[in-house]
Amino acid sequence: MMKKVAVCFAICSFLLVCASLSVASGTAGEPLYKSCAGCHGQSGETMALGVGKPLKGQTANQILDKLNGYADGKYGGSKKSIMVGIAKRMKEEDRVKVSEYISTF
C-alpha cells in the first residue's frame, strides 16, 4: 500500500512540474505579444486588418507555422507585408515563445 502511495505521489509531482514548465514557457511570450495586441486584440480575438481568422483557439504549432511562413515569404494573403516584416525581424526562439503564449488564449 505504501509503495502505491509513493508511486502515485511521484507521478503527481512529475505532472505538476510538467504543467508548471508548460505555463512558464507559455508566459515567456507575453511581453512579445504586447506589440501584436494592437491588431490582434488583447486575447487574440480580433481579425487583424479585417481578414484571416483570429489567433484565439489556434495551437502553438499552427501559429508557429504561420509565423515561419511569413518569415520565409511562403504564407499570407494580399495584406501580408506587415506580418512579413514583423516575422522576419523575430528570432526563431521568439516566434516559438509568442506562439506558445498565444495558444493559451
JSON list of C-alpha atoms in Angstrom, two decimals:
[
{"chain": "A", "resi": 1, "resn": "MET", "atom": "CA", "xyz": [0.00, 0.00, 0.00]},
{"chain": "A", "resi": 2, "resn": "MET", "atom": "CA", "xyz": [2.79, 2.43, 0.92]},
{"chain": "A", "resi": 3, "resn": "LYS", "atom": "CA", "xyz": [4.53, 1.67, -2.36]},
{"chain": "A", "resi": 4, "resn": "LYS", "atom": "CA", "xyz": [1.37, 2.57, -4.32]},
{"chain": "A", "resi": 5, "resn": "VAL", "atom": "CA", "xyz": [1.08, 5.87, -2.44]},
{"chain": "A", "resi": 6, "resn": "ALA", "atom": "CA", "xyz": [4.74, 6.67, -3.14]},
{"chain": "A", "resi": 7, "resn": "VAL", "atom": "CA", "xyz": [4.35, 5.88, -6.86]},
{"chain": "A", "resi": 8, "resn": "CYS", "atom": "CA", "xyz": [1.16, 7.94, -7.04]},
{"chain": "A", "resi": 9, "resn": "PHE", "atom": "CA", "xyz": [2.90, 10.84, -5.29]},
{"chain": "A", "resi": 10, "resn": "ALA", "atom": "CA", "xyz": [5.86, 10.62, -7.69]},
{"chain": "A", "resi": 11, "resn": "ILE", "atom": "CA", "xyz": [3.59, 10.62, -10.74]},
{"chain": "A", "resi": 12, "resn": "CYS", "atom": "CA", "xyz": [1.54, 13.57, -9.44]},
{"chain": "A", "resi": 13, "resn": "SER", "atom": "CA", "xyz": [4.72, 15.50, -8.64]},
{"chain": "A", "resi": 14, "resn": "PHE", "atom": "CA", "xyz": [6.06, 14.86, -12.13]},
{"chain": "A", "resi": 15, "resn": "LEU", "atom": "CA", "xyz": [2.80, 16.04, -13.72]},
{"chain": "A", "resi": 16, "resn": "LEU", "atom": "CA", "xyz": [2.80, 19.21, -11.63]},
{"chain": "A", "resi": 17, "resn": "VAL", "atom": "CA", "xyz": [6.37, 20.01, -12.66]},
{"chain": "A", "resi": 18, "resn": "CYS", "atom": "CA", "xyz": [5.49, 19.45, -16.32]},
{"chain": "A", "resi": 19, "resn": "ALA", "atom": "CA", "xyz": [2.42, 21.66, -16.03]},
{"chain": "A", "resi": 20, "resn": "SER", "atom": "CA", "xyz": [4.38, 24.46, -14.38]},
{"chain": "A", "resi": 21, "resn": "LEU", "atom": "CA", "xyz": [7.07, 24.29, -17.07]},
{"chain": "A", "resi": 22, "resn": "SER", "atom": "CA", "xyz": [4.37, 24.46, -19.70]},
{"chain": "A", "resi": 23, "resn": "VAL", "atom": "CA", "xyz": [2.80, 27.53, -18.09]},
{"chain": "A", "resi": 24, "resn": "ALA", "atom": "CA", "xyz": [6.18, 29.18, -17.63]},
{"chain": "A", "resi": 25, "resn": "SER", "atom": "CA", "xyz": [7.16, 28.67, -21.26]},
{"chain": "A", "resi": 26, "resn": "GLY", "atom": "CA", "xyz": [3.76, 29.92, -22.40]},
{"chain": "A", "resi": 27, "resn": "THR", "atom": "CA", "xyz": [4.05, 33.14, -20.42]},
{"chain": "A", "resi": 28, "resn": "ALA", "atom": "CA", "xyz": [7.56, 33.87, -21.72]},
{"chain": "A", "resi": 29, "resn": "GLY", "atom": "CA", "xyz": [5.94, 35.18, -24.90]},
{"chain": "A", "resi": 30, "resn": "GLU", "atom": "CA", "xyz": [3.63, 37.60, -23.12]},
{"chain": "A", "resi": 31, "resn": "PRO", "atom": "CA", "xyz": [5.95, 40.64, -23.46]},
{"chain": "A", "resi": 32, "resn": "LEU", "atom": "CA", "xyz": [6.47, 39.80, -27.13]},
{"chain": "A", "resi": 33, "resn": "TYR", "atom": "CA", "xyz": [2.71, 39.71, -27.75]},
{"chain": "A", "resi": 34, "resn": "LYS", "atom": "CA", "xyz": [2.13, 43.24, -26.41]},
{"chain": "A", "resi": 35, "resn": "SER", "atom": "CA", "xyz": [3.02, 44.74, -29.80]},
{"chain": "A", "resi": 36, "resn": "CYS", "atom": "CA", "xyz": [0.70, 42.25, -31.55]},
{"chain": "A", "resi": 37, "resn": "ALA", "atom": "CA", "xyz": [-2.34, 43.19, -29.46]},
{"chain": "A", "resi": 38, "resn": "GLY", "atom": "CA", "xyz": [-2.95, 46.41, -31.40]},
{"chain": "A", "resi": 39, "resn": "CYS", "atom": "CA", "xyz": [-4.05, 44.41, -34.45]},
{"chain": "A", "resi": 40, "resn": "HIS", "atom": "CA", "xyz": [-4.93, 41.01, -32.97]},
{"chain": "A", "resi": 41, "resn": "GLY", "atom": "CA", "xyz": [-6.62, 42.10, -29.71]},
{"chain": "A", "resi": 42, "resn": "GLN", "atom": "CA", "xyz": [-5.60, 41.53, -26.10]},
{"chain": "A", "resi": 43, "resn": "SER", "atom": "CA", "xyz": [-6.62, 37.87, -26.29]},
{"chain": "A", "resi": 44, "resn": "GLY", "atom": "CA", "xyz": [-6.15, 37.20, -29.99]},
{"chain": "A", "resi": 45, "resn": "GLU", "atom": "CA", "xyz": [-9.87, 37.66, -30.62]},
{"chain": "A", "resi": 46, "resn": "THR", "atom": "CA", "xyz": [-9.63, 40.23, -33.44]},
{"chain": "A", "resi": 47, "resn": "MET", "atom": "CA", "xyz": [-9.27, 39.62, -37.17]},
{"chain": "A", "resi": 48, "resn": "ALA", "atom": "CA", "xyz": [-6.24, 41.79, -37.97]},
{"chain": "A", "resi": 49, "resn": "LEU", "atom": "CA", "xyz": [-6.98, 44.21, -40.82]},
{"chain": "A", "resi": 50, "resn": "GLY", "atom": "CA", "xyz": [-10.40, 42.56, -41.07]},
{"chain": "A", "resi": 51, "resn": "VAL", "atom": "CA", "xyz": [-9.01, 39.45, -42.79]},
{"chain": "A", "resi": 52, "resn": "GLY", "atom": "CA", "xyz": [-7.93, 35.99, -41.74]},
{"chain": "A", "resi": 53, "resn": "LYS", "atom": "CA", "xyz": [-9.11, 34.29, -38.63]},
{"chain": "A", "resi": 54, "resn": "PRO", "atom": "CA", "xyz": [-8.49, 35.32, -35.03]},
{"chain": "A", "resi": 55, "resn": "LEU", "atom": "CA", "xyz": [-5.46, 33.85, -33.29]},
{"chain": "A", "resi": 56, "resn": "LYS", "atom": "CA", "xyz": [-7.55, 32.75, -30.31]},
{"chain": "A", "resi": 57, "resn": "GLY", "atom": "CA", "xyz": [-8.12, 28.99, -30.32]},
{"chain": "A", "resi": 58, "resn": "GLN", "atom": "CA", "xyz": [-5.16, 28.12, -32.53]},
{"chain": "A", "resi": 59, "resn": "THR", "atom": "CA", "xyz": [-2.42, 25.77, -31.34]},
{"chain": "A", "resi": 60, "resn": "ALA", "atom": "CA", "xyz": [1.16, 26.86, -30.82]},
{"chain": "A", "resi": 61, "resn": "ASN", "atom": "CA", "xyz": [2.20, 24.75, -33.83]},
{"chain": "A", "resi": 62, "resn": "GLN", "atom": "CA", "xyz": [-0.39, 26.39, -36.09]},
{"chain": "A", "resi": 63, "resn": "ILE", "atom": "CA", "xyz": [0.74, 29.85, -35.10]},
{"chain": "A", "resi": 64, "resn": "LEU", "atom": "CA", "xyz": [4.43, 28.98, -35.35]},
{"chain": "A", "resi": 65, "resn": "ASP", "atom": "CA", "xyz": [3.92, 27.51, -38.83]},
{"chain": "A", "resi": 66, "resn": "LYS", "atom": "CA", "xyz": [2.25, 30.75, -39.92]},
{"chain": "A", "resi": 67, "resn": "LEU", "atom": "CA", "xyz": [4.93, 32.97, -38.38]},
{"chain": "A", "resi": 68, "resn": "ASN", "atom": "CA", "xyz": [7.66, 30.92, -40.03]},
{"chain": "A", "resi": 69, "resn": "GLY", "atom": "CA", "xyz": [5.73, 31.07, -43.30]},
{"chain": "A", "resi": 70, "resn": "TYR", "atom": "CA", "xyz": [5.55, 34.85, -43.07]},
{"chain": "A", "resi": 71, "resn": "ALA", "atom": "CA", "xyz": [9.28, 34.98, -42.26]},
{"chain": "A", "resi": 72, "resn": "ASP", "atom": "CA", "xyz": [10.23, 32.98, -45.33]},
{"chain": "A", "resi": 73, "resn": "GLY", "atom": "CA", "xyz": [7.59, 34.63, -47.55]},
{"chain": "A", "resi": 74, "resn": "LYS", "atom": "CA", "xyz": [5.60, 31.45, -48.22]},
{"chain": "A", "resi": 75, "resn": "TYR", "atom": "CA", "xyz": [2.48, 32.32, -46.22]},
{"chain": "A", "resi": 76, "resn": "GLY", "atom": "CA", "xyz": [-0.06, 35.11, -46.23]},
{"chain": "A", "resi": 77, "resn": "GLY", "atom": "CA", "xyz": [-2.51, 36.88, -48.44]},
{"chain": "A", "resi": 78, "resn": "SER", "atom": "CA", "xyz": [-2.61, 40.28, -50.08]},
{"chain": "A", "resi": 79, "resn": "LYS", "atom": "CA", "xyz": [-2.08, 42.16, -46.80]},
{"chain": "A", "resi": 80, "resn": "LYS", "atom": "CA", "xyz": [0.84, 40.05, -45.59]},
{"chain": "A", "resi": 81, "resn": "SER", "atom": "CA", "xyz": [3.55, 42.71, -45.87]},
{"chain": "A", "resi": 82, "resn": "ILE", "atom": "CA", "xyz": [3.07, 43.88, -42.27]},
{"chain": "A", "resi": 83, "resn": "MET", "atom": "CA", "xyz": [3.40, 40.37, -40.85]},
{"chain": "A", "resi": 84, "resn": "VAL", "atom": "CA", "xyz": [6.32, 39.52, -43.17]},
{"chain": "A", "resi": 85, "resn": "GLY", "atom": "CA", "xyz": [8.30, 42.44, -41.77]},
{"chain": "A", "resi": 86, "resn": "ILE", "atom": "CA", "xyz": [7.44, 41.54, -38.17]},
{"chain": "A", "resi": 87, "resn": "ALA", "atom": "CA", "xyz": [8.17, 37.82, -38.54]},
{"chain": "A", "resi": 88, "resn": "LYS", "atom": "CA", "xyz": [11.47, 38.40, -40.35]},
{"chain": "A", "resi": 89, "resn": "ARG", "atom": "CA", "xyz": [12.71, 40.61, -37.50]},
{"chain": "A", "resi": 90, "resn": "MET", "atom": "CA", "xyz": [11.83, 38.00, -34.86]},
{"chain": "A", "resi": 91, "resn": "LYS", "atom": "CA", "xyz": [14.34, 35.39, -33.76]},
{"chain": "A", "resi": 92, "resn": "GLU", "atom": "CA", "xyz": [13.15, 31.79, -34.11]},
{"chain": "A", "resi": 93, "resn": "GLU", "atom": "CA", "xyz": [13.08, 31.38, -30.32]},
{"chain": "A", "resi": 94, "resn": "ASP", "atom": "CA", "xyz": [10.86, 34.47, -30.02]},
{"chain": "A", "resi": 95, "resn": "ARG", "atom": "CA", "xyz": [8.45, 33.08, -32.63]},
{"chain": "A", "resi": 96, "resn": "VAL", "atom": "CA", "xyz": [8.25, 29.90, -30.53]},
{"chain": "A", "resi": 97, "resn": "LYS", "atom": "CA", "xyz": [7.66, 31.84, -27.29]},
{"chain": "A", "resi": 98, "resn": "VAL", "atom": "CA", "xyz": [4.96, 34.08, -28.72]},
{"chain": "A", "resi": 99, "resn": "SER", "atom": "CA", "xyz": [3.26, 31.10, -30.40]},
{"chain": "A", "resi": 100, "resn": "GLU", "atom": "CA", "xyz": [3.15, 29.24, -27.09]},
{"chain": "A", "resi": 101, "resn": "TYR", "atom": "CA", "xyz": [1.73, 32.31, -25.37]},
{"chain": "A", "resi": 102, "resn": "ILE", "atom": "CA", "xyz": [-0.95, 32.89, -28.00]},
{"chain": "A", "resi": 103, "resn": "SER", "atom": "CA", "xyz": [-2.03, 29.25, -27.77]},
{"chain": "A", "resi": 104, "resn": "THR", "atom": "CA", "xyz": [-3.07, 29.91, -24.15]},
{"chain": "A", "resi": 105, "resn": "PHE", "atom": "CA", "xyz": [-5.91, 32.23, -25.28]}
]
